[in-house]
Amino acid sequence: MTDRSDAFVFFGATGDLAFKQIFPALQALAKKGRLDMPIVAVGRKEMPIEKLRERVKESLEKSGSFDAPTFEKVSKQLKYAAVDYDDPASFKRISEAIGGAKHPVHYVALPPEIFEKVAANAKAQGLADGARLVVEKPFGHDLASAKALSEALLKSFPEESLFRIDHYLGKETVENIVYFRASNTIFESSLCAEGVESVQITMAETFGVKGRAKFYDSVGAIRDVVQNHMLEVVACLAMELPKSMKNDGLRDARSKLLSEVRALTPADVVRGQVKGYTDEDGVDKGSKTETFAALRFHIDNPRWKGVPFFVRVGKALPVTISEALVRFKGPECPVLDDKSTAPANALRLRLGPSPVIALGANVKKNGEEFVGERRELILTRSDPAEMKAYERLLGDAIDGKAELYARQDAIEEAWRVIDPITGDATPVHSYEEKTWGPDEAQKLAPPGGWGDPV
Ligand code: BG6
């Protein structure tokens, strides 16, 4: 199906993600004239359209993106349909709201257990023919449920109409990893076992789980962001570069790399839980869910033989920063007086909030000794007009472009890697708010330690 979508149906429009990310993304698309179609927000409860408009306005104002003329336009396109996900007949309200649209895109930002009902009921109501289905992550809870979910969705939507979101793949900075590698031979030729000592990726967030504690408690940090975002970043950093960015070249390359990542064992994982987490509303008092995880991955292919990839993610940490740090092998030249202490080159790729690409290099210190000091060559590019991930991805789904969506084989490979260490396969250690997780995480640190972003 190549037609452009002609209606945007939004399941989960009253949720947290809608408020923080999706309404601003829809306004951005509308501003560029890419959303001239009915926008149908779907929720369980009846809601007057005025209330929905107010919520959209509040979301845009909070995100600092409110644009009065576009908001006026979007307000007119906006409709609301209350449905009962267990009642196929209630989906008739969506059919009425989209009018004569033939190719709706259904975007489902709901817990994964509801995806199947939405897909089946949409089909029963004639809303699947010629349509697209975009589902949020996490896709399943483990390998078996991810496979079952995919099979269930495929009963209502064919593969080419099914879009599995991982919003990290829609980030400009994540795409830039691929561009940076492809266009800078000087780095690309060193990204291999001969050149690299270790790679570490940190996804740190200062905030906790407020507003979504119940959902988070059933998922935890590893399922929430490692199985998807972090492993896709590993794939973008470590894959063989595709011959083409089109026709699934990129998706093939990421999937192949993920198929080469070794399944984790408990020795590769440290889990942490921030103090006070079990006091949050919605969290089970005896919860062992992790809000922090440090993990060590190995990639079983010749390019990365023996190079450990570390990932560290967590809530209530000292900063909000996502960053990859590639540490190259140390200098071996015997002429250096500081050859045992001279730091190795390092490449720092900050994915957010403001993108930075920096190369750690050594220069000689003034003086008679042949010793150096560390400097960073810093390349920054903060562009307020940068397209945000959800604008990119939802715009792509409307146009039927799937390159930046996660594919089922990659999702399954990621679950294969993660499955052996989920649940209580490892203990959970407590840590203080605003620290870099439990002390135990230091025992799993890369050579040279964790490079805490500041
Ligand atoms: C979401 C996770 O997928 O990504 C959240 O569910 C996390 O827990 C969020 O906070 C982070 O996204 P970003 O784009 O702000 O790094």
Coordinates of C-alpha atoms and ligand atoms in Angstrom, one line a residue:
M1 CA 0.0 0.0 0.0
T2 CA 1.7 3.2 -1.1
D3 CA -1.1 5.8 -0.7
R4 CA -0.7 8.6 1.7
S5 CA -2.8 8.2 4.8
D6 CA -5.9 10.4 4.9
A7 CA -7.0 10.3 8.5
F8 CA -5.0 10.1 11.8
V9 CA -6.6 8.0 14.5
F10 CA -4.9 8.3 17.8
F11 CA -5.6 5.7 20.5
G12 CA -4.3 6.7 23.9
A13 CA -4.8 10.4 23.3
T14 CA -5.5 11.1 26.9
G15 CA -2.2 9.6 28.1
D16 CA 1.1 11.0 29.3
L17 CA 2.9 10.4 26.0
A18 CA 0.2 12.2 24.1
F19 CA 0.6 15.2 26.3
K20 CA 4.4 15.3 26.3
Q21 CA 5.3 14.3 22.8
I22 CA 2.5 13.5 20.4
F23 CA 0.4 16.7 20.4
P24 CA 3.6 18.8 19.7
A25 CA 4.6 16.4 17.0
L26 CA 1.1 16.6 15.3
Q27 CA 1.2 20.4 15.5
A28 CA 4.6 20.4 13.8
L29 CA 3.3 18.2 11.0
A30 CA 0.3 20.4 10.6
K31 CA 2.4 23.5 10.4
K32 CA 4.3 22.0 7.5
G33 CA 1.0 21.1 5.8
R34 CA 1.5 17.3 6.3
L35 CA -1.6 16.7 8.4
D36 CA -4.5 17.9 6.3
M37 CA -6.8 15.2 7.4
P38 CA -9.3 14.4 10.2
I39 CA -7.5 13.8 13.5
V40 CA -9.5 11.4 15.7
A41 CA -8.5 11.1 19.3
V42 CA -9.7 7.9 20.9
G43 CA -10.2 7.3 24.6
R44 CA -12.3 5.1 26.8
K45 CA -14.3 7.9 28.6
E46 CA -16.7 10.3 27.0
M47 CA -15.1 13.7 26.7
P48 CA -16.4 17.0 25.2
I49 CA -14.4 18.1 22.3
E50 CA -13.7 21.4 24.0
K51 CA -11.9 19.6 26.8
L52 CA -9.7 17.8 24.4
R53 CA -8.8 21.0 22.6
E54 CA -7.9 22.6 26.0
R55 CA -5.7 19.6 26.7
V56 CA -4.0 19.9 23.4
K57 CA -3.4 23.6 24.0
E58 CA -2.0 23.0 27.4
S59 CA 0.4 20.3 26.0
L60 CA 1.6 22.7 23.3
E61 CA 2.1 25.5 25.8
K62 CA 4.0 23.3 28.2
S63 CA 6.3 22.1 25.5
G64 CA 6.9 25.7 24.4
S65 CA 5.7 25.0 20.9
F66 CA 2.2 26.6 20.9
D67 CA 1.6 28.2 17.5
A68 CA -1.8 30.0 17.5
P69 CA -2.7 29.7 13.8
T70 CA -1.7 26.1 13.5
F71 CA -3.5 25.3 16.7
E72 CA -6.7 26.9 15.4
K73 CA -6.4 24.8 12.3
V74 CA -5.7 21.6 14.2
S75 CA -8.6 22.3 16.5
K76 CA -11.0 22.3 13.6
Q77 CA -9.6 18.9 12.4
L78 CA -9.8 17.4 15.9
K79 CA -12.6 14.9 16.8
Y80 CA -13.1 12.7 19.7
A81 CA -14.4 9.1 19.8
A82 CA -15.0 7.2 23.0
V83 CA -14.7 3.5 22.5
D84 CA -14.8 0.4 24.6
Y85 CA -11.8 -1.7 23.5
D86 CA -13.8 -4.8 24.3
D87 CA -16.7 -3.8 22.1
P88 CA -16.1 -4.0 18.4
A89 CA -19.4 -2.2 17.7
S90 CA -18.1 0.9 19.6
F91 CA -15.4 1.3 16.9
K92 CA -18.2 2.5 14.6
R93 CA -17.7 5.8 16.2
I94 CA -14.2 6.0 14.7
S95 CA -15.6 5.2 11.2
E96 CA -18.1 8.0 11.6
A97 CA -15.4 10.4 12.8
I98 CA -13.0 9.8 9.9
G99 CA -15.8 10.5 7.4
G100 CA -14.9 9.1 3.9
A101 CA -11.2 8.5 4.6
K102 CA -10.0 5.4 2.8
H103 CA -6.5 5.1 4.3
P104 CA -6.5 5.9 8.0
V105 CA -3.3 5.5 10.1
H106 CA -4.1 4.1 13.5
Y107 CA -1.5 5.2 16.1
V108 CA -1.8 3.1 19.3
A109 CA -0.1 4.6 22.3
L110 CA -1.6 2.1 24.8
P111 CA -0.2 -0.8 26.9
P112 CA 0.8 -3.7 24.5
E113 CA -1.9 -6.0 25.9
I114 CA -4.6 -3.8 24.2
F115 CA -2.9 -3.7 20.7
E116 CA -4.5 -6.9 19.6
K117 CA -8.0 -5.9 20.5
V118 CA -7.6 -2.5 18.8
A119 CA -6.3 -4.3 15.6
A120 CA -9.0 -6.9 15.6
N121 CA -11.8 -4.5 16.3
A122 CA -10.6 -2.0 13.7
K123 CA -10.6 -4.9 11.2
A124 CA -14.1 -6.0 12.2
Q125 CA -15.3 -2.4 11.7
G126 CA -13.7 -2.2 8.2
L127 CA -11.1 0.2 9.5
A128 CA -8.1 -2.0 8.6
D129 CA -8.4 -2.2 4.8
G130 CA -6.0 0.2 3.1
A131 CA -5.0 1.4 6.6
R132 CA -1.8 1.4 8.6
L133 CA -1.2 0.5 12.3
V134 CA 1.5 2.1 14.3
V135 CA 2.1 0.5 17.7
E136 CA 4.2 1.9 20.6
K137 CA 7.0 0.0 22.4
P138 CA 7.6 -2.1 24.3
F139 CA 6.6 -4.7 21.7
G140 CA 5.7 -7.6 24.0
H141 CA 7.1 -8.5 27.3
D142 CA 9.6 -11.2 26.2
L143 CA 10.4 -13.2 23.1
A144 CA 7.4 -15.5 23.2
S145 CA 4.9 -12.6 23.7
A146 CA 6.5 -10.5 21.0
K147 CA 6.1 -13.3 18.5
A148 CA 2.6 -14.0 19.6
L149 CA 1.7 -10.3 19.4
S150 CA 3.1 -10.0 15.9
E151 CA 1.2 -13.0 14.7
A152 CA -2.0 -11.6 16.3
L153 CA -1.6 -8.2 14.7
L154 CA -0.8 -9.8 11.3
K155 CA -4.3 -11.3 11.3
S156 CA -5.7 -7.8 10.9
F157 CA -2.9 -5.8 9.2
P158 CA -0.4 -7.1 6.7
E159 CA 3.3 -6.7 7.5
E160 CA 3.8 -3.7 5.1
S161 CA 1.0 -1.8 7.0
L162 CA 2.4 -2.6 10.5
F163 CA 4.8 0.0 12.0
R164 CA 6.5 -0.8 15.3
I165 CA 7.8 2.3 16.9
D166 CA 11.1 2.8 18.7
H167 CA 11.3 6.6 18.9
Y168 CA 15.1 6.5 19.3
L169 CA 15.3 5.5 15.7
G170 CA 13.5 8.7 14.7
K171 CA 16.0 10.9 16.6
E172 CA 18.1 13.1 14.3
T173 CA 21.1 12.3 16.5
V174 CA 20.7 8.6 16.2
E175 CA 20.5 8.9 12.4
N176 CA 23.6 11.1 12.6
I177 CA 25.6 8.1 14.1
V178 CA 25.1 6.4 10.8
Y179 CA 25.8 9.5 8.8
F180 CA 28.9 10.3 10.8
R181 CA 30.3 6.8 10.3
A182 CA 29.5 6.7 6.6
S183 CA 31.0 10.0 5.8
N184 CA 34.1 10.1 8.1
T185 CA 36.5 7.3 7.0
I186 CA 39.0 8.4 9.6
F187 CA 36.7 7.2 12.4
E188 CA 34.9 4.4 10.5
S189 CA 38.1 2.6 9.8
S190 CA 38.9 2.5 13.6
L191 CA 35.6 1.3 14.7
C192 CA 36.6 -2.3 15.1
A193 CA 38.4 -4.7 17.5
E194 CA 41.8 -3.4 16.3
G195 CA 41.0 0.1 17.3
V196 CA 38.4 0.1 20.1
E197 CA 38.9 -0.9 23.7
S198 CA 35.3 -0.5 24.8
V199 CA 32.0 1.2 24.0
Q200 CA 29.6 2.5 26.6
I201 CA 26.2 4.1 26.3
T202 CA 24.6 6.0 29.1
M203 CA 20.9 7.0 29.2
A204 CA 20.5 9.0 32.4
E205 CA 17.4 10.8 33.5
T206 CA 17.0 13.0 36.6
F207 CA 13.3 12.4 36.8
G208 CA 11.5 9.3 38.2
V209 CA 8.3 7.5 37.2
K210 CA 5.6 9.9 38.4
G211 CA 2.5 9.7 36.2
R212 CA 3.3 6.3 34.9
A213 CA 4.4 4.3 37.9
K214 CA 1.9 1.5 37.4
F215 CA 3.0 0.8 33.9
Y216 CA 6.7 1.3 34.7
D217 CA 6.5 -1.1 37.6
S218 CA 5.3 -3.9 35.3
V219 CA 8.1 -3.2 32.9
G220 CA 11.3 -1.9 34.6
A221 CA 14.3 -0.1 33.1
I222 CA 15.6 -3.0 31.0
R223 CA 12.3 -3.7 29.2
D224 CA 11.5 0.0 29.0
V225 CA 14.6 1.3 27.3
V226 CA 17.4 -1.3 27.0
Q227 CA 15.5 -4.0 24.9
N228 CA 14.6 -1.3 22.4
H229 CA 16.3 2.1 22.5
M230 CA 19.7 1.1 23.8
L231 CA 20.1 -2.0 21.6
E232 CA 19.1 -0.1 18.5
V233 CA 21.8 2.5 19.4
V234 CA 24.3 -0.4 19.7
A235 CA 23.1 -1.6 16.3
C236 CA 23.6 1.8 14.7
L237 CA 27.1 2.1 16.2
A238 CA 28.3 -1.4 15.5
M239 CA 26.5 -2.6 12.3
E240 CA 28.1 -3.0 9.0
L241 CA 27.0 0.1 7.0
P242 CA 24.3 -0.7 4.6
K243 CA 24.8 -0.3 0.9
S244 CA 21.6 1.8 0.7
M245 CA 19.4 3.6 3.2
K246 CA 16.4 2.5 1.2
N247 CA 14.6 -0.8 0.6
D248 CA 15.2 -2.1 4.0
G249 CA 19.0 -1.7 3.8
L250 CA 19.2 0.0 7.1
R251 CA 16.8 -2.4 8.8
D252 CA 18.7 -5.4 7.4
A253 CA 22.0 -4.1 8.8
R254 CA 20.6 -3.4 12.2
S255 CA 18.9 -6.8 12.5
K256 CA 22.0 -8.6 11.4
L257 CA 24.1 -6.9 14.1
L258 CA 21.5 -7.6 16.7
S259 CA 21.5 -11.3 15.7
E260 CA 25.2 -11.3 16.6
V261 CA 24.8 -9.9 20.1
R262 CA 25.3 -12.7 22.6
A263 CA 22.5 -13.5 25.0
L264 CA 23.1 -11.9 28.4
T265 CA 23.9 -13.9 31.5
P266 CA 23.4 -12.7 35.1
A267 CA 27.1 -11.9 35.4
D268 CA 26.6 -9.2 32.7
V269 CA 23.9 -7.3 34.7
V270 CA 23.6 -5.1 37.7
R271 CA 20.1 -3.9 38.6
G272 CA 19.3 -1.0 40.9
Q273 CA 16.2 0.5 42.5
V274 CA 16.1 4.1 43.7
K275 CA 15.3 4.6 47.3
G276 CA 11.6 5.6 47.8
Y277 CA 10.5 4.0 44.6
T278 CA 8.1 1.6 46.4
D279 CA 6.4 4.5 48.0
E280 CA 5.2 5.8 44.6
D281 CA 1.5 5.5 43.9
G282 CA 0.9 2.6 41.6
V283 CA 4.1 0.7 42.6
D284 CA 3.8 -2.6 44.4
K285 CA 5.2 -2.3 48.0
G286 CA 7.4 -5.3 47.6
S287 CA 8.4 -4.4 44.0
K288 CA 11.8 -5.7 42.8
T289 CA 11.5 -3.7 39.5
E290 CA 14.7 -2.0 38.5
T291 CA 14.9 1.8 37.9
F292 CA 18.6 1.4 37.0
A293 CA 20.6 -1.1 35.1
A294 CA 24.2 -1.6 34.0
L295 CA 24.8 -4.2 31.4
R296 CA 27.7 -5.6 29.4
F297 CA 27.1 -7.0 25.9
H298 CA 29.4 -8.9 23.5
I299 CA 29.1 -9.0 19.8
D300 CA 30.1 -12.3 18.3
N301 CA 31.4 -11.2 14.9
P302 CA 35.0 -10.7 13.7
R303 CA 34.7 -6.9 13.6
W304 CA 33.9 -6.6 17.3
K305 CA 35.7 -9.7 18.7
G306 CA 36.6 -9.1 22.4
V307 CA 35.2 -5.5 22.5
P308 CA 32.7 -5.1 25.4
F309 CA 29.7 -2.8 24.9
F310 CA 28.4 -1.4 28.1
V311 CA 25.0 0.2 28.7
R312 CA 23.9 2.1 31.7
V313 CA 20.3 3.4 32.1
G314 CA 18.4 4.9 35.0
K315 CA 15.9 7.2 36.6
A316 CA 16.7 9.7 39.4
L317 CA 20.3 10.0 38.3
P318 CA 22.4 13.2 38.5
V319 CA 21.7 14.4 34.9
T320 CA 19.4 13.9 31.9
I321 CA 21.8 12.9 29.1
S322 CA 22.0 10.1 26.6
E323 CA 25.5 9.6 25.3
A324 CA 27.7 7.0 23.7
L325 CA 31.4 6.9 24.5
V326 CA 33.8 4.9 22.3
R327 CA 37.2 4.4 24.0
F328 CA 40.0 3.6 21.5
K329 CA 42.9 1.5 22.5
G330 CA 45.7 3.3 24.4
P331 CA 48.8 4.7 22.8
E332 CA 51.7 2.3 22.5
C333 CA 54.4 4.5 21.2
P334 CA 57.5 4.0 23.4
V335 CA 58.7 7.6 22.9
L336 CA 56.0 9.0 25.3
D337 CA 57.2 9.7 28.9
D338 CA 53.6 9.2 30.0
K339 CA 52.9 6.1 27.9
S340 CA 51.3 4.2 30.8
T341 CA 49.0 7.1 31.7
A342 CA 48.4 9.0 28.5
P343 CA 44.6 8.6 27.9
A344 CA 43.4 6.9 24.8
N345 CA 41.5 8.7 22.1
A346 CA 37.7 8.7 22.7
L347 CA 34.8 9.6 20.6
R348 CA 31.8 11.0 22.5
L349 CA 28.4 11.1 20.7
R350 CA 25.8 12.9 22.8
L351 CA 22.3 12.0 21.6
G352 CA 20.4 14.3 23.8
P353 CA 19.3 16.7 25.0
S354 CA 21.7 18.8 22.9
P355 CA 23.8 16.9 20.4
V356 CA 27.6 16.9 20.7
I357 CA 30.2 15.0 18.8
A358 CA 33.6 15.2 20.5
L359 CA 37.0 13.7 20.0
G360 CA 39.2 13.2 23.0
A361 CA 42.8 13.8 21.9
N362 CA 46.1 14.4 23.7
V363 CA 48.4 17.4 23.2
K364 CA 51.8 18.0 24.7
K365 CA 52.0 20.0 27.9
N366 CA 54.3 22.9 28.0
G367 CA 57.6 21.9 29.5
E368 CA 60.6 19.7 29.2
E369 CA 58.8 16.4 29.8
F370 CA 57.4 14.6 26.8
V371 CA 53.9 14.3 28.4
G372 CA 50.6 15.4 27.4
E373 CA 47.2 16.5 28.5
R374 CA 43.7 15.6 27.4
R375 CA 41.7 18.0 25.2
E376 CA 38.4 17.6 23.3
L377 CA 37.7 18.7 19.8
I378 CA 34.0 19.5 20.1
L379 CA 31.5 19.7 17.4
T380 CA 28.1 20.8 18.5
R381 CA 25.0 21.5 16.6
S382 CA 21.9 22.6 18.5
D383 CA 19.2 23.5 16.1
P384 CA 15.9 24.7 17.6
A385 CA 14.2 23.7 14.3
E386 CA 15.5 20.2 14.5
M387 CA 12.7 17.7 13.7
K388 CA 11.8 15.8 16.8
A389 CA 11.6 12.0 16.7
Y390 CA 7.8 11.7 16.8
E391 CA 7.3 14.2 14.1
R392 CA 9.7 12.3 11.9
L393 CA 8.2 8.9 12.7
L394 CA 4.5 9.8 12.5
G395 CA 5.1 11.7 9.3
D396 CA 6.9 8.7 7.9
A397 CA 4.0 6.4 8.8
I398 CA 1.6 8.8 7.1
D399 CA 3.8 8.5 4.0
G400 CA 4.1 4.7 4.3
K401 CA 7.9 4.9 5.0
A402 CA 9.2 2.2 7.4
E403 CA 13.0 2.5 7.3
L404 CA 13.1 4.2 10.7
Y405 CA 10.7 1.7 12.4
A406 CA 11.8 -1.3 14.3
R407 CA 11.4 -4.6 12.4
Q408 CA 10.0 -7.8 13.9
D409 CA 13.3 -9.7 13.4
A410 CA 15.3 -7.1 15.3
I411 CA 12.7 -6.9 18.1
E412 CA 12.9 -10.7 18.5
E413 CA 16.7 -10.7 18.5
A414 CA 16.7 -8.0 21.2
W415 CA 14.3 -10.1 23.3
R416 CA 16.5 -13.1 22.8
V417 CA 19.5 -11.2 24.2
I418 CA 17.5 -9.8 27.2
D419 CA 15.2 -12.6 28.1
P420 CA 17.7 -14.6 30.2
I421 CA 18.2 -11.8 32.7
T422 CA 14.7 -10.3 33.1
G423 CA 12.6 -10.6 36.2
D424 CA 14.5 -11.7 39.3
A425 CA 17.4 -13.5 37.5
T426 CA 19.6 -10.9 39.3
P427 CA 19.2 -9.1 42.6
V428 CA 18.2 -5.5 42.8
H429 CA 20.4 -3.1 44.8
S430 CA 19.1 0.1 46.2
Y431 CA 20.7 3.5 45.4
E432 CA 20.3 7.1 46.4
E433 CA 18.6 9.6 44.2
K434 CA 21.0 11.8 42.2
T435 CA 23.7 9.2 42.3
W436 CA 25.1 7.0 39.5
G437 CA 23.2 3.9 40.7
P438 CA 24.2 1.3 43.2
D439 CA 27.9 0.7 44.1
E440 CA 27.7 -2.7 42.5
A441 CA 27.5 -1.0 39.1
Q442 CA 31.2 0.0 39.6
K443 CA 32.1 -3.7 39.5
L444 CA 30.8 -4.0 36.0
A445 CA 32.5 -0.8 34.8
P446 CA 34.3 -0.6 31.5
P447 CA 38.1 -0.5 31.6
G448 CA 38.9 3.1 32.7
G449 CA 35.6 3.3 34.5
W450 CA 32.2 4.8 33.6
G451 CA 32.5 8.1 31.8
D452 CA 29.8 10.0 33.7
P453 CA 28.3 12.6 31.4
V454 CA 28.1 16.1 32.8
Ligands
BG6_1 C1 10.6 6.2 26.6 C2 10.7 5.5 28.0 O1 10.5 5.2 25.6 O2 11.8 7.0 26.4 C3 10.8 6.5 29.1 O3 9.5 4.7 28.2 C4 12.0 7.5 28.8 O4 11.0 5.9 30.3 C5 11.9 8.0 27.4 O5 11.9 8.5 29.8 C6 13.1 8.9 27.1 O6 13.0 9.4 25.8 P1 14.0 10.6 25.4 O7 13.6 10.8 23.9 O8 13.5 11.8 26.2 O9 15.4 10.2 25.6

